[in-house]
């Protein structure tokens, strides 16, 4: 067995590999870029080597720097994780040429599966059913259009070198073909340096079913059953599970045998995944499942397979790379229960899933029996703009699908991240969608119903009232009469928006603001000293800074007439933007703010005077 291992990756997968290496007594070496100097994988490894600037193409993607780091630390082996250099056969070869152990398949196997067209041809020869389509050399647009017509619409144009859900165009009819082809080729050339495409029949009611395979250097290949990754957003996996809902034993046996044939056809060594597309319109049937591509590496969603089989796939990778045979035979492998994984991302569903960057001031994961969190960050760490903004993979195991689903939903609901936004509530809504509950998901579900899932929830009234009560002493209690009903109204800012809450008696533990966490979301609640609120009938027009911060934009001028809800200015505080709006129709009577100005909490930024009522 190897004694030391360099992990040529970052984030959760680097931490995942370190965990198993440590269990096996292997010395671990991390590599890191400028942005990752404080990253979790650096902290968890026995040693860490700086390999360059933050941009991946100047650090994690530079093979020579990684080899130099291995030489410098005396690392015996290199694990590439997923993404980055994991499917780069030239890098794999250079690792082997340097006399190191490559924890992955032979470079020739990577090459054989590297381009989707060549891989499909090879698989067809090996007797694996492949998705019908054109995978020829002739890239003449007229020829491709004729092939598309032969296949029959709708078709999918795919970059042969594509990956990560990029470089694909669904074409519904012949009129749209030429433009779709040109745009796909442009994207393919820019993203993958190769503009060749293939054309596939677009499978209707599509389900993504994949099989985990494993080979060793002694010619053994086993499978570890299937995963269902049909819940996708823009061809990218969102929730994965194992086994696949509705898979019967005979279909499973046939599918998994195909996958083993596929792996054997390329003399596969190590962990790999054969991805299939299934027409799920009449359930899963072996004659309606076709090979799509092979990923010649450990897959993001490998934990669900680990959870149902009890196998540590990274341990197998390290043993097999060290020359040991696969520790068990096919007959020893079985499925126990059900597992589901959700990819928790630092992104804002309300803003088209844009990455949400910044410091994780609050990072809390829900817990559950059978729960597992694979993460690469910690509370206080930064989500940087340089890499994939995944916060964690949240994984739940249960006796059956329903138990796994409920546990995963609870874990996500009980998670709280702030001020970075996450897709947690989106994931919970996806898990609770009737089609998901029924196990009849196709890859188009989010495209059809995703808008409702992306709606960001508001905290419940009960939660807000309790939170507000905790803030009350700091707020003062004018107007609260002894012996009166202990309920009154008070004003607060919830993420910069003024709200009114009925509160009971306050606690003795005053605070300036509290974080309200519920439904996988976190909101900041701050007392809002709305001038004249207590006693005065009309609301005051004082626009106060809700927290210390910087004015980044002023939208109005002194003397200007404004209407209720009109944007007055934007304040940046605690890494978030707060828009302050006019509370009612009126005139900007006072303006004390300019862009760029730092302001203290409750500074009077502007004052709106109510418009004089027209006599009736
Ligand atoms: P899979 O097919 O295994 O589910 P995906 O294609 O969804 O994987 O994700 C792999 C992608 O993850 C890579 O293409 C890359 O963009 C990204 N990636 C690579 N390394 C990391 C990492 N360490 N942490 C997060 N994301 C990564
Ligand atoms: P990538 O390399 O980007 O992962 P894949 O070929 O694996 O590309 O396809 C990604 C996703 O696109 C699949 O998981 C599936 O949802 C969808 N897809 C791919 N091919 C087809 C097809 N022929 N019909 C329907 N959907 C498809
Ligand atoms: Mg794929």
XYZ file of C-alpha atoms and ligand atoms in Angstrom, residues 116 158 162-165 168 208 210 232 235 237 275 292-295 297 299, ligand 3:
20
model
C -18.288 11.142 -26.796
C -23.606 17.598 -28.375
C -18.250 18.471 -23.844
C -18.804 18.003 -20.148
C -20.480 19.502 -17.098
C -23.741 19.913 -19.009
C -25.474 20.852 -25.772
C -30.445 9.731 -16.171
C -25.728 5.541 -14.276
C -31.301 18.086 -13.095
C -28.345 19.195 -17.665
C -27.338 17.077 -11.444
C -23.928 7.049 -17.790
C -24.433 8.175 -23.151
C -20.862 8.523 -21.907
C -18.353 7.254 -19.378
C -16.799 9.400 -16.651
C -13.002 9.147 -12.425
C -18.054 10.904 -9.434
Mg -22.539 13.255 -18.154
